[in-house]
Coordinates of C-alpha atoms and ligand atoms in Angstrom, one line a residue:
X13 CA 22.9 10.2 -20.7
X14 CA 20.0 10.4 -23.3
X15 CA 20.0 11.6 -26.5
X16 CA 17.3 13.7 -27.5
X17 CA 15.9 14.0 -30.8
X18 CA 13.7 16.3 -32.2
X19 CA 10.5 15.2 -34.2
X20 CA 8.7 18.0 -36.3
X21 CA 5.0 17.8 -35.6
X22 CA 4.0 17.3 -39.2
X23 CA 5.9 13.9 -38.8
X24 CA 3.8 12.2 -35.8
X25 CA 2.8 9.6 -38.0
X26 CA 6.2 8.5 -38.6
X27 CA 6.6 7.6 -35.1
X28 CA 3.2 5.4 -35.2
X29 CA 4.7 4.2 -38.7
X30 CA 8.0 2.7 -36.6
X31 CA 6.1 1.2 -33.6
X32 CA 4.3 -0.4 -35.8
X33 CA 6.8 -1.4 -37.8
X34 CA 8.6 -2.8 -34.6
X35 CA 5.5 -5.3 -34.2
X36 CA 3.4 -3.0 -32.0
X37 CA -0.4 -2.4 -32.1
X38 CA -0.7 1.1 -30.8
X39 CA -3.1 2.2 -27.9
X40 CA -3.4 6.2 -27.7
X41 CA -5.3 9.0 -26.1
X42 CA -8.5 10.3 -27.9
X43 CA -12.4 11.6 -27.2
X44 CA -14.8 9.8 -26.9
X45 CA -18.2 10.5 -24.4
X46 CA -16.8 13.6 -23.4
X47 CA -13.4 12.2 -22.1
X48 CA -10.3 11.6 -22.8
X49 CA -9.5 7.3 -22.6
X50 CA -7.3 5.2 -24.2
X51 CA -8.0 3.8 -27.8
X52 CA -6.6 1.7 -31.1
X53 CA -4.3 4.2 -32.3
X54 CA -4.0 4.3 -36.1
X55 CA -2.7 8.0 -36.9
X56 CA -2.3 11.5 -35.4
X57 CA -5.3 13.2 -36.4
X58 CA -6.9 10.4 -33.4
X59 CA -5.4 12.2 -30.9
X60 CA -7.0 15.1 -29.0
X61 CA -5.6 18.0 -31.0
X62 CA -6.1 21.2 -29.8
X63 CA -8.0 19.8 -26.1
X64 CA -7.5 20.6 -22.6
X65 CA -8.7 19.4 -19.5
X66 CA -10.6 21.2 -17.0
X67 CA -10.5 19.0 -13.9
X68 CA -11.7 20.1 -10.1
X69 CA -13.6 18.4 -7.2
X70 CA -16.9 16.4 -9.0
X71 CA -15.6 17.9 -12.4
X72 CA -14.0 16.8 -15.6
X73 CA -14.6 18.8 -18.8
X74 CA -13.0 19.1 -22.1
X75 CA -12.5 22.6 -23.8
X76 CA -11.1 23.6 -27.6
X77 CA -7.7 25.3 -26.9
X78 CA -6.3 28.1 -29.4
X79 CA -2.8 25.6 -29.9
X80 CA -2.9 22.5 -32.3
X81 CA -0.6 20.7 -29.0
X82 CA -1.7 16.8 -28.8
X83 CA -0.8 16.6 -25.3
X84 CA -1.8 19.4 -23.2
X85 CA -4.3 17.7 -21.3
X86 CA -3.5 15.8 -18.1
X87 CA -5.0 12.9 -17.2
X88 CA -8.7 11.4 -18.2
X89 CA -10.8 8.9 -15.8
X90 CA -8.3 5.7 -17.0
X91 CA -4.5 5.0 -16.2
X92 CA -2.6 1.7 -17.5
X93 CA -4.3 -0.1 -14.6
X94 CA -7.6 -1.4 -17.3
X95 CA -4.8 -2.7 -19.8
X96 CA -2.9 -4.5 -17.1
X97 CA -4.9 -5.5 -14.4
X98 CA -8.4 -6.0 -16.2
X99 CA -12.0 -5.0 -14.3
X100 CA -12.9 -8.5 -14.8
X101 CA -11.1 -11.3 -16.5
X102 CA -11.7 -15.6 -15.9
X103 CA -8.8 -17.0 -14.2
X104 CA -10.2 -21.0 -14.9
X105 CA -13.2 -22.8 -15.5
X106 CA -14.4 -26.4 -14.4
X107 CA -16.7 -28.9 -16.4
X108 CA -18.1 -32.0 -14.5
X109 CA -17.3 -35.0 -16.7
X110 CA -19.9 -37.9 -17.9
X111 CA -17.8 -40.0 -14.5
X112 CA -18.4 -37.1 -12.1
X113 CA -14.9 -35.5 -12.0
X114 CA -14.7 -32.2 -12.2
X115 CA -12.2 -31.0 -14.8
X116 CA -10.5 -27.8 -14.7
X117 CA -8.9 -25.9 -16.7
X118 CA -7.0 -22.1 -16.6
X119 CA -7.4 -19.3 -18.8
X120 CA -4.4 -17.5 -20.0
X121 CA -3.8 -13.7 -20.4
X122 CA -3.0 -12.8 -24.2
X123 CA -2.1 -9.3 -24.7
X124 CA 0.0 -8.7 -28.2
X125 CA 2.8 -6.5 -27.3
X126 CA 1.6 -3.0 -26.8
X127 CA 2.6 0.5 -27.5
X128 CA 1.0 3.2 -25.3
X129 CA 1.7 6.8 -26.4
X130 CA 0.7 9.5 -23.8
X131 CA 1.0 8.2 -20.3
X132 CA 2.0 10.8 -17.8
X133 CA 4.6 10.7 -14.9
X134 CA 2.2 10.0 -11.8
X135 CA 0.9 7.0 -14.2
X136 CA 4.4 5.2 -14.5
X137 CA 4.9 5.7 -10.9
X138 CA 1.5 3.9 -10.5
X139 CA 2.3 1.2 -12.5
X140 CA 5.6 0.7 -10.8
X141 CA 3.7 0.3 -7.7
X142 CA 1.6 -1.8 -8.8
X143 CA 3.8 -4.0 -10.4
X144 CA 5.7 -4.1 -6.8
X145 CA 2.5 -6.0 -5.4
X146 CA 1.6 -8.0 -8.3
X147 CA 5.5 -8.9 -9.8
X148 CA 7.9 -8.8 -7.0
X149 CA 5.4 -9.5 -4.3
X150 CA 5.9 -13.5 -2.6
X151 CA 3.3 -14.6 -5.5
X152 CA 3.3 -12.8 -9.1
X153 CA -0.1 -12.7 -10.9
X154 CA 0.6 -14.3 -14.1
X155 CA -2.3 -12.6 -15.9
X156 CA -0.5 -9.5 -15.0
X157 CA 2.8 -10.3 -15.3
X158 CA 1.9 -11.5 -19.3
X159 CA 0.4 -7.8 -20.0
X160 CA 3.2 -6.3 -18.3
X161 CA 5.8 -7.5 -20.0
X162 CA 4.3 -6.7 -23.1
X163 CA 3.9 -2.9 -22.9
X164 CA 5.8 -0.3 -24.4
X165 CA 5.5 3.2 -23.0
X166 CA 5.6 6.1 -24.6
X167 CA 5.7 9.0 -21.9
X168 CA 4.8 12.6 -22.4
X169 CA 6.4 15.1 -19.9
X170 CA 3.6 17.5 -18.9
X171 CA 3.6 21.0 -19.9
X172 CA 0.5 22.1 -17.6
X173 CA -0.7 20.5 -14.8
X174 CA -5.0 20.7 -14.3
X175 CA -6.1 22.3 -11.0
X176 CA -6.5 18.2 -9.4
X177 CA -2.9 17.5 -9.9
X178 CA -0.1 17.2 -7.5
X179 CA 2.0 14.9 -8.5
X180 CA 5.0 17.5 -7.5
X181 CA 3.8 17.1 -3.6
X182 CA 4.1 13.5 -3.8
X183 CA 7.8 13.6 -6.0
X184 CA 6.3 11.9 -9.1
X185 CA 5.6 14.6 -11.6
X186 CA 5.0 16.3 -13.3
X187 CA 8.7 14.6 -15.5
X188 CA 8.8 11.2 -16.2
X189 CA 11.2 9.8 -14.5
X190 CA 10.5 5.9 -14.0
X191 CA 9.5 2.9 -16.5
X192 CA 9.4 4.6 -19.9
X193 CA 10.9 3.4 -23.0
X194 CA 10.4 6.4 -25.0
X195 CA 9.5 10.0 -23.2
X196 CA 8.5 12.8 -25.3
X197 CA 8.2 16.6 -24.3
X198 CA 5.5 18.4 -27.0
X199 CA 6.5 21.8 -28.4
X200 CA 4.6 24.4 -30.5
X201 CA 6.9 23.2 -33.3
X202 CA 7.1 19.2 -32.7
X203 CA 8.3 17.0 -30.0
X204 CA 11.5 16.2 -28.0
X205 CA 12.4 12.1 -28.3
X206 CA 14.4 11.1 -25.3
X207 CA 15.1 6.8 -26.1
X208 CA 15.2 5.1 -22.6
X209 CA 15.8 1.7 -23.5
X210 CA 17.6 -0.5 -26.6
X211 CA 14.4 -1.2 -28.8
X212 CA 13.4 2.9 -28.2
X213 CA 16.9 3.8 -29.4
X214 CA 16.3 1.7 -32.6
X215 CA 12.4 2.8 -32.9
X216 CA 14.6 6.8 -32.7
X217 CA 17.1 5.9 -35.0
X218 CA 14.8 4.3 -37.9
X219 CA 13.0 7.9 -37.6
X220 CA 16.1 9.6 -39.1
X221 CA 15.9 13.0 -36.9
X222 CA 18.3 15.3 -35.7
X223 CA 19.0 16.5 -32.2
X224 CA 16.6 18.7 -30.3
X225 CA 18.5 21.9 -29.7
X226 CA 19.5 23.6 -26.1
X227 CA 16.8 26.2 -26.8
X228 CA 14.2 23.6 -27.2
X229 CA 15.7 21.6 -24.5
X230 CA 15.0 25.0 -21.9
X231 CA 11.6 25.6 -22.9
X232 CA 11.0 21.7 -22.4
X233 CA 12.3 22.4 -19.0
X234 CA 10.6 25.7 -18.3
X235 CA 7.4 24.2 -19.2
X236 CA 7.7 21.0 -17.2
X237 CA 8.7 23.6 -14.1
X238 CA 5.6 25.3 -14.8
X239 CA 3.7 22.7 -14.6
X240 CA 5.0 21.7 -11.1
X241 CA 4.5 25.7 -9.9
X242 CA 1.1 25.5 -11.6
X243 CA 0.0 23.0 -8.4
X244 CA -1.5 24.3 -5.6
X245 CA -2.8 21.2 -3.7
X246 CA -0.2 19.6 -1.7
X247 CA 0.0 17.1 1.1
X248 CA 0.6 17.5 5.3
X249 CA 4.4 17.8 6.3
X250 CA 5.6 15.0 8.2
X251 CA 5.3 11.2 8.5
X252 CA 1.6 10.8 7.3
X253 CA 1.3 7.2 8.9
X254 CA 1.8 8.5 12.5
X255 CA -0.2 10.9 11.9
X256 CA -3.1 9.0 9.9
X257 CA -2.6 5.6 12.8
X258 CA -2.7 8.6 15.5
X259 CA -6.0 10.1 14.1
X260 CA -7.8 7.0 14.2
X261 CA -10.5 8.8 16.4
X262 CA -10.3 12.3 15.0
X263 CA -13.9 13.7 14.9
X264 CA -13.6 14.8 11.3
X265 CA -14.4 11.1 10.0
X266 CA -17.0 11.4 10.9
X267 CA -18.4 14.4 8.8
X268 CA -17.6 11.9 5.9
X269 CA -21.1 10.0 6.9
X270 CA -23.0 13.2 5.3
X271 CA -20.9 13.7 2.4
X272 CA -18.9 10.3 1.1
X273 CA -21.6 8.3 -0.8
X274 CA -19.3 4.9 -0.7
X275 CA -19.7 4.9 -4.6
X276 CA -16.0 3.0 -5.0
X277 CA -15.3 5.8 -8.0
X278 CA -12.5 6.3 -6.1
X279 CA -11.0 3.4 -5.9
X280 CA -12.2 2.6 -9.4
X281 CA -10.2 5.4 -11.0
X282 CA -7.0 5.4 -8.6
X283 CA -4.3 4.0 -10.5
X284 CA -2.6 2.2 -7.6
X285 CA -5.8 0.8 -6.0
X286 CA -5.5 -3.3 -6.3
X287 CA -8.1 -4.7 -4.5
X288 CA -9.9 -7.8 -5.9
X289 CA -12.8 -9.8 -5.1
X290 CA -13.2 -13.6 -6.6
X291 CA -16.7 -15.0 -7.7
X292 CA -17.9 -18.2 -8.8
X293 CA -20.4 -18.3 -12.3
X294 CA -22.3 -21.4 -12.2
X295 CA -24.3 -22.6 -15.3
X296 CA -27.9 -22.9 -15.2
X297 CA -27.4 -26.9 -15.6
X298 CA -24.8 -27.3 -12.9
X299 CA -22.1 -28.7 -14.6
X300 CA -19.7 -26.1 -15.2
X301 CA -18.0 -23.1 -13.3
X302 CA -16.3 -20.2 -14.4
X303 CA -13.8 -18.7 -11.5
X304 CA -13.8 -14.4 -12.3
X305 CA -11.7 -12.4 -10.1
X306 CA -12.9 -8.1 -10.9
X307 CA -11.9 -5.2 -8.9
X308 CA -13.1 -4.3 -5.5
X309 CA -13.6 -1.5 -3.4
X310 CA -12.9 -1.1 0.0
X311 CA -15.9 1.1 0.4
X312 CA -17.9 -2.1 -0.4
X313 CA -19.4 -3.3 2.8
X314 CA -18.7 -7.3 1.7
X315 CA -14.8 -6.1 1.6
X316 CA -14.6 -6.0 5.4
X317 CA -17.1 -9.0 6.0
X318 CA -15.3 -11.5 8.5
X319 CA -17.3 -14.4 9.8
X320 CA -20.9 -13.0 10.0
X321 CA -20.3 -9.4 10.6
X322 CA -19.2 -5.9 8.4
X323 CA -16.3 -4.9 9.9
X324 CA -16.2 -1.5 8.9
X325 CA -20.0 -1.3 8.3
X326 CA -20.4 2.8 8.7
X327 CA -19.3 5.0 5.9
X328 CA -16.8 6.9 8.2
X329 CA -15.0 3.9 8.9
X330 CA -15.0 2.8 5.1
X331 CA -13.5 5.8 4.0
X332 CA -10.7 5.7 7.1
X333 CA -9.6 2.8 5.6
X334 CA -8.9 4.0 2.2
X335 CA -7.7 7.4 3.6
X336 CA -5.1 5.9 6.4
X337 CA -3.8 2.8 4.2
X338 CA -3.6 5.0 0.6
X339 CA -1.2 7.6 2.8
X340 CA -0.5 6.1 5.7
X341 CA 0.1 2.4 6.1
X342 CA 1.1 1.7 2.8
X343 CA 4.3 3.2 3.4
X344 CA 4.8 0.3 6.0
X345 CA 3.7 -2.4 3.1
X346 CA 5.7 -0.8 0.3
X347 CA 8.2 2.0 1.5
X348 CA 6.4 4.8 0.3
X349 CA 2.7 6.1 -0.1
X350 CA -0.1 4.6 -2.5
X351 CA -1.2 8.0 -4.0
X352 CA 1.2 9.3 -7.3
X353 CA -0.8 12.4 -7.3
X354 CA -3.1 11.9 -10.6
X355 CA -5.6 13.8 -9.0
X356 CA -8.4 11.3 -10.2
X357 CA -10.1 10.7 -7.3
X358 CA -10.5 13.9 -6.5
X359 CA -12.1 15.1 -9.9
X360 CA -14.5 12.3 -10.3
X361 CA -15.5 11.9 -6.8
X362 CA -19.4 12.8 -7.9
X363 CA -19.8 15.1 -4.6
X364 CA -16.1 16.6 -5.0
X365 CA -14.7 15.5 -1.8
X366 CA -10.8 16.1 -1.9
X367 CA -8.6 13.7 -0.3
X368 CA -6.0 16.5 0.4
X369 CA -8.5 18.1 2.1
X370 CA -9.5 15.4 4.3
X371 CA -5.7 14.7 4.9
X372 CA -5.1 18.3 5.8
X373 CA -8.6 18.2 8.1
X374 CA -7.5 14.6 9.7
X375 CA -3.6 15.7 10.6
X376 CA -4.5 18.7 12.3
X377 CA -5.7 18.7 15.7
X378 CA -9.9 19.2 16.6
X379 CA -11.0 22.4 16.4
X380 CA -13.9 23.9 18.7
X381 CA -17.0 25.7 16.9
X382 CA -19.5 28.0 18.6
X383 CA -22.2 25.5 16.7
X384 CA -21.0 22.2 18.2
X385 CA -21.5 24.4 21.3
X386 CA -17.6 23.6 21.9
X387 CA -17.6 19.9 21.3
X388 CA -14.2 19.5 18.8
X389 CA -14.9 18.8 15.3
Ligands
SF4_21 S1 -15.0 9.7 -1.6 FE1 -16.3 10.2 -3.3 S2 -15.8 8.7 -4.9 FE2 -15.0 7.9 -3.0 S3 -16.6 6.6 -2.2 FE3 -16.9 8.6 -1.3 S4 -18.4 9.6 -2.7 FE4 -17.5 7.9 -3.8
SF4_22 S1 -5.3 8.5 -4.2 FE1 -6.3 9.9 -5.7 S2 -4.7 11.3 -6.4 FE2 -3.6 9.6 -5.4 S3 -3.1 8.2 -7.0 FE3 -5.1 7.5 -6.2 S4 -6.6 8.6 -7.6 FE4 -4.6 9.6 -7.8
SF4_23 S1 -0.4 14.7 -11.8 FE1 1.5 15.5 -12.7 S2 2.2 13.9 -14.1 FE2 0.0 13.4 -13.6 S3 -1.1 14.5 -15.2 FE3 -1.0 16.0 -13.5 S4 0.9 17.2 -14.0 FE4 0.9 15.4 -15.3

């Protein structure tokens, strides 16, 4: 049972005031190039007050709203996944010494403890997928375990959901329901405080507020519903690995080899994607190496290179991959799917293909046009 508070929006800055009086630096959403990303955080008026997304396939714009709302956006092009599991960071280096040796040494992560404000439902899930691979896996990743442990979320409930979302097809969304220390639902009037953990109760009490009342508490609820009803995109019934492993020679790939352009934004922007390549950085003198790992894509044709041949070298195949393990096989890896519903992919795909329409097109059976003179398609 959580207590919820209530936080008149004139008083924001008094909840940056106490996470940063707990010790945190705070990281927060604001404009910049025409999107909304993450950013030092030093006071409300950062925030994107008074914006809202406008999201479909290939799109992403920004818009003046006629409310003064912080939060009514969804999501912009980043999730937590930059702050935790860096695009490029040096694992170790090696110096050859004046006797030959090589000597190496590692390079630590060192994140100060962080606040986020603003991360949304189908983000947290994310981020408790990914720290199932890279904390509770056989191995944890030190480098992420260090930022991990350091973050302290502060999750906003969404009140609209853009036209990408559907977070409520894949049960994460649009409520916060999994990792958040503080969660926070915005009214006209202010915001509701819900303390999920000991240090959030104590950032809530130094705040001195009273309780959010049951007729804030229902339109919190109405609007969070509204979001969800909002969504029209949803996912195909039934166990999408049969069907994904059974469609393994369903025509429709192939359509993908006129439209996909194996870009990787994809991947970049999915929240849950955690592949990683590894590459050497040699001086121009020879005598030291730096070891990077960065993220990889598995629309890159080196990320299926085995012994002298691309395995998946035609675009079709590179995009079955990402399509069958994201929905399908993943569920086998991890007990559920690797898609939270964010919707990213799909806006900044830059030629707007939708994965729930490729799902939709791949779990159905072949259909028969006049123009492929009856071959299925
Ligand atoms: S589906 Fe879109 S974003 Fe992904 S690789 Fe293809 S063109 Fe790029
Ligand atoms: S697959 Fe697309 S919609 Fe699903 S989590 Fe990744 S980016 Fe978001
Ligand atoms: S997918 Fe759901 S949780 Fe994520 S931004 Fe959209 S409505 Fe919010």
């Amino acid at each position: 049972m959580y207590i919820s508070r209530f936080l008149p929006r004139e008083r924001f800055d008094d909840l940056i005031e106490a996470l940063r009086a707990a010790g945190y630096p705070i990281v927060g959403p604001q404009v910049h190039d025409q999107a909304i990303v993450f950013d030092a955080l030093n006071h409300a008026a950062q925030l994107p007050i008074g914006i809202v997304d406008e999201q479909s396939p290939g799109r992403y714009r920004l818009h003046a709203s006629d409310t003064n709302r912080y939060f009514d956006w969804t999501t912009g092009p980043q999730a937590l996944k930059p702050m935790t599991f860096v695009p490029r960071e040096t694992l170790w280096r090696s110096v050859r010494q004046p006797d030959g040796q090589l000597e190496f040494s590692a390079e630590h992560a060192d994140m100060p403890q962080t606040a986020v404000i603003g991360i949304r439902a189908c983000d947290l899930a994310a981020l408790a997928i990914q720290d199932r691979h890279f904390m509770h896996g056989p191995q944890s990743d030190p480098y992420y375990v260090q930022r991990r442990e350091r973050l302290f979320l502060v999750a906003v409930n969404c009140m609209r959901s853009s036209d990408t979302c559907f977070c409520a097809a894949t049960g994460d969304g649009p409520k916060v329901h999994t990792g958040q220390d503080l969660s926070l639902s915005e009214l006209d009037e202010g915001f509701i405080l819900e303390a999920h953990t000991g240090q959030a109760r104590e950032i809530l009490a130094s705040l001195s507020i009273g309780p959010a009342d049951d007729e804030q508490l229902d339109r919190a609820e109405t609007g969070i519903k509204q979001a969800a009803d909002n969504q029209r995109r949803s996912l195909p019934a039934g166990p999408l690995q049969e069907k994904l492993v059974g469609a393994v020679d369903h025509p429709h790939w192939q359509t993908l080899n006129d439209r996909c352009l194996t870009c990787g934004n994809c991947t970049a922007v999915c929240p849950t994607c955690f592949c990683q390549s590894h590459v050497e950085e040699i001086s121009l003198n020879g005598q030291e190496t730096r070891h990077d790992r960065q993220w990889e894509s598995c629309f890159n044709p080196d990320h299926s290179y085995i012994h002298g041949i691309v395995i998946r070298a035609e675009r079709p195949q590179r995009y079955r991959q990402w399509l069958t393990h994201k929905f399908g096989t993943w569920e086998e890896q991890f007990g559920r799917g690797g898609c939270t519903g964010c919707g990213r992919c799909i806006a900044w795909c830059p030629v707007g293909i939708d994965v729930t329409e490729e799902l939709a097109a791949v779990c159905s059976p072949p259909t028969l046009t006049a123009d492929s003179g009856g071959s299925p398609s």
